[in-house]
Structures are given as structure tokens and as C-alpha cells.
Coordinates of N, CA and C in Angstrom, one line a residue:
M290 N 0.8 -1.2 0.0 CA 0.0 0.0 0.0 C 0.9 1.2 0.0
D291 N 0.6 2.2 -0.9 CA 1.4 3.4 -0.9 C 1.0 4.4 0.1
R292 N 1.9 5.4 0.3 CA 1.7 6.4 1.3 C 0.4 7.2 1.2
N293 N 0.0 7.5 -0.1 CA -1.3 8.2 -0.3 C -2.5 7.4 0.1
A294 N -2.5 6.1 -0.1 CA -3.6 5.2 0.3 C -3.6 5.1 1.8
I295 N -2.5 5.1 2.5 CA -2.5 5.1 3.9 C -3.1 6.4 4.5
I296 N -2.7 7.5 3.9 CA -3.2 8.8 4.4 C -4.7 8.9 4.1
E297 N -5.2 8.4 3.0 CA -6.6 8.4 2.8 C -7.4 7.6 3.9
K298 N -6.9 6.4 4.2 CA -7.5 5.6 5.2 C -7.4 6.2 6.6
L299 N -6.3 6.8 6.9 CA -6.1 7.5 8.2 C -7.0 8.7 8.3
T300 N -7.2 9.4 7.2 CA -8.1 10.6 7.2 C -9.5 10.2 7.6
V301 N -10.0 9.1 7.0 CA -11.3 8.6 7.4 C -11.4 8.2 8.9
I302 N -10.3 7.6 9.4 CA -10.3 7.2 10.8 C -10.3 8.5 11.7
F303 N -9.4 9.4 11.4 CA -9.3 10.7 12.1 C -10.7 11.4 12.1
R304 N -11.3 11.5 11.0 CA -12.6 12.3 10.9 C -13.6 11.6 11.7
T305 N -13.6 10.2 11.7 CA -14.6 9.5 12.5 C -14.4 9.6 14.0
V306 N -13.1 9.3 14.4 CA -12.8 9.3 15.8 C -12.9 10.6 16.5
F307 N -12.5 11.7 15.8 CA -12.5 13.0 16.3 C -13.7 13.8 15.9
K308 N -14.7 13.1 15.2 CA -15.9 13.7 14.9 C -15.8 15.1 14.2
N309 N -14.9 15.1 13.2 CA -14.6 16.4 12.5 C -14.4 16.0 11.0
D310 N -15.3 16.4 10.2 CA -15.3 16.0 8.8 C -14.4 16.9 7.9
V311 N -13.7 17.8 8.5 CA -12.8 18.7 7.7 C -11.4 18.5 8.1
I312 N -11.0 17.5 8.9 CA -9.6 17.3 9.2 C -8.9 16.9 7.9
V313 N -7.7 17.6 7.8 CA -6.8 17.3 6.7 C -5.5 16.9 7.3
L314 N -5.0 15.7 7.1 CA -3.8 15.3 7.8 C -2.6 15.9 7.2
R315 N -1.7 16.3 8.0 CA -0.4 16.8 7.6 C 0.7 16.1 8.5
D316 N 1.9 15.9 7.9 CA 2.9 15.3 8.6 C 3.3 15.9 10.0
D317 N 3.1 17.2 10.0 CA 3.5 17.9 11.2 C 2.3 18.1 12.2
M318 N 1.2 17.6 11.9 CA 0.0 17.7 12.8 C 0.2 16.9 14.1
T319 N -0.2 17.6 15.2 CA -0.1 17.0 16.5 C -1.5 17.0 17.2
A320 N -1.5 16.5 18.4 CA -2.8 16.5 19.2 C -3.2 17.9 19.4
D321 N -2.3 18.9 19.5 CA -2.6 20.3 19.8 C -3.4 20.9 18.6
D322 N -3.3 20.3 17.5 CA -4.0 20.8 16.3 C -5.4 20.4 16.2
V323 N -5.9 19.4 17.0 CA -7.2 18.9 16.9 C -7.9 19.0 18.2
D324 N -9.0 19.8 18.3 CA -9.7 20.1 19.5 C -10.0 18.9 20.4
S325 N -10.6 17.9 19.8 CA -11.1 16.8 20.6 C -10.0 15.7 20.9
W326 N -8.8 15.9 20.5 CA -7.7 14.9 20.7 C -7.2 14.9 22.1
D327 N -7.7 13.9 22.9 CA -7.2 13.8 24.2 C -6.7 12.3 24.4
S328 N -6.4 11.9 25.6 CA -5.9 10.6 25.8 C -6.9 9.5 25.4
L329 N -8.1 9.7 25.7 CA -9.1 8.7 25.3 C -9.3 8.6 23.8
T330 N -9.5 9.7 23.1 CA -9.6 9.6 21.7 C -8.4 9.1 21.0
H331 N -7.2 9.4 21.6 CA -5.9 8.9 21.1 C -6.0 7.4 21.1
M332 N -6.4 6.8 22.2 CA -6.4 5.3 22.2 C -7.5 4.7 21.3
A333 N -8.6 5.4 21.1 CA -9.6 5.0 20.2 C -9.0 5.0 18.8
M334 N -8.3 6.1 18.5 CA -7.7 6.3 17.1 C -6.7 5.2 16.9
I335 N -5.8 4.9 17.8 CA -4.8 3.8 17.7 C -5.5 2.5 17.4
S336 N -6.5 2.2 18.2 CA -7.3 1.0 18.0 C -7.9 0.8 16.6
E337 N -8.5 1.9 16.1 CA -9.1 1.9 14.8 C -8.0 1.7 13.7
V338 N -6.8 2.3 13.9 CA -5.7 2.2 12.9 C -5.3 0.7 12.9
E339 N -5.1 0.1 14.1 CA -4.7 -1.3 14.1 C -5.7 -2.2 13.4
K340 N -7.0 -1.9 13.7 CA -8.1 -2.7 13.1 C -8.1 -2.5 11.6
C341 N -8.1 -1.3 11.1 CA -8.2 -1.0 9.7 C -7.0 -1.6 8.9
F342 N -5.8 -1.5 9.4 CA -4.6 -2.0 8.7 C -4.2 -3.4 9.1
S343 N -4.9 -4.0 10.0 CA -4.6 -5.3 10.5 C -3.1 -5.4 11.0
I344 N -2.8 -4.4 11.8 CA -1.5 -4.4 12.4 C -1.6 -4.2 13.9
K345 N -0.5 -4.4 14.6 CA -0.4 -4.2 16.1 C 0.8 -3.3 16.4
F346 N 0.6 -2.3 17.2 CA 1.7 -1.4 17.5 C 2.4 -2.0 18.8
K347 N 3.7 -1.8 18.9 CA 4.4 -2.1 20.1 C 4.4 -0.9 20.9
L348 N 4.5 -1.0 22.3 CA 4.6 0.1 23.2 C 5.7 1.1 22.8
K349 N 6.8 0.6 22.4 CA 7.9 1.5 22.1 C 7.6 2.3 20.8
E350 N 6.8 1.7 19.9 CA 6.4 2.5 18.7 C 5.4 3.6 19.1
L351 N 4.5 3.3 20.0 CA 3.5 4.3 20.4 C 4.2 5.4 21.1
N352 N 5.3 5.1 21.9 CA 6.0 6.2 22.6 C 6.8 7.1 21.7
K353 N 7.0 6.7 20.4 CA 7.7 7.5 19.5 C 6.8 8.4 18.7
L354 N 5.5 8.2 18.8 CA 4.6 9.1 18.1 C 4.5 10.5 18.6
R355 N 5.0 11.4 17.8 CA 5.0 12.8 18.2 C 4.1 13.6 17.3
Q356 N 3.9 13.2 16.0 CA 3.1 13.9 15.0 C 2.6 12.8 14.1
V357 N 1.6 13.3 13.2 CA 0.9 12.3 12.3 C 1.9 11.7 11.3
G358 N 2.9 12.4 10.9 CA 4.0 11.9 10.0 C 4.6 10.6 10.6
D359 N 4.8 10.6 12.0 CA 5.4 9.5 12.6 C 4.5 8.3 12.5
L360 N 3.2 8.5 12.7 CA 2.2 7.5 12.6 C 2.2 6.9 11.2
I361 N 2.2 7.8 10.2 CA 2.2 7.3 8.8 C 3.4 6.4 8.5
A362 N 4.5 6.9 9.0 CA 5.8 6.1 8.7 C 5.8 4.7 9.4
I363 N 5.2 4.7 10.6 CA 5.2 3.4 11.3 C 4.2 2.4 10.6
V364 N 3.0 2.9 10.2 CA 2.1 2.1 9.5 C 2.7 1.6 8.2
E365 N 3.3 2.5 7.5 CA 4.0 2.2 6.2 C 5.0 1.1 6.4
S366 N 5.8 1.2 7.4 CA 6.9 0.2 7.7 C 6.3 -1.2 8.1
K367 N 5.2 -1.2 8.8 CA 4.5 -2.4 9.2 C 3.9 -3.1 8.1
L368 N 3.4 -2.3 7.1 CA 2.7 -3.0 6.0 C 3.7 -3.5 5.0
Q369 N 5.0 -3.1 5.1 CA 6.0 -3.6 4.2 C 6.7 -4.9 4.8
Q370 N 6.4 -5.2 6.0 CA 7.1 -6.4 6.6 C 6.5 -7.7 6.1

């Protein structure tokens, strides 16, 4: 799956979890950029990403997530394994 396809799927997840139909993902986007992004919605988003892409994150991978670009890169690497 290429990067654009990953971003498209992630956009649907973000819009659903954060209940915001106008979210446009950027590599430098962080939780500070989305009003409803808190610890609970973060875990819901991670769960939906794992389900959608049929992957599992390791704790050390989750700890490295600082911005959306990090999430995209980890998903991309897991899909190439």
C-alpha cells in the first residue's frame, strides 16, 4: 500500500474518531492541532488504525509518536514487513 492510500484511510479514521469532517492530515499535525484529541480519543484512534490496517503497535512504537507523520511512517513500515 502506498503512502497516499495510507493517508486516505487514516483521514477517514481521524474524521470518524475526532468527529470532525474537515480534518486534513499533515505530517507535522499533533494533538494540539485537533480540539477533541485527548488521551481517550488517542487510544480509540490507535485501536481503529490497528483494526483498519490489520497491524499491532508495540509500546515503544507508540511512545515514538509525536506527530501524524510518525504514525504514517510506522504504518507504512509495518505494511512492508
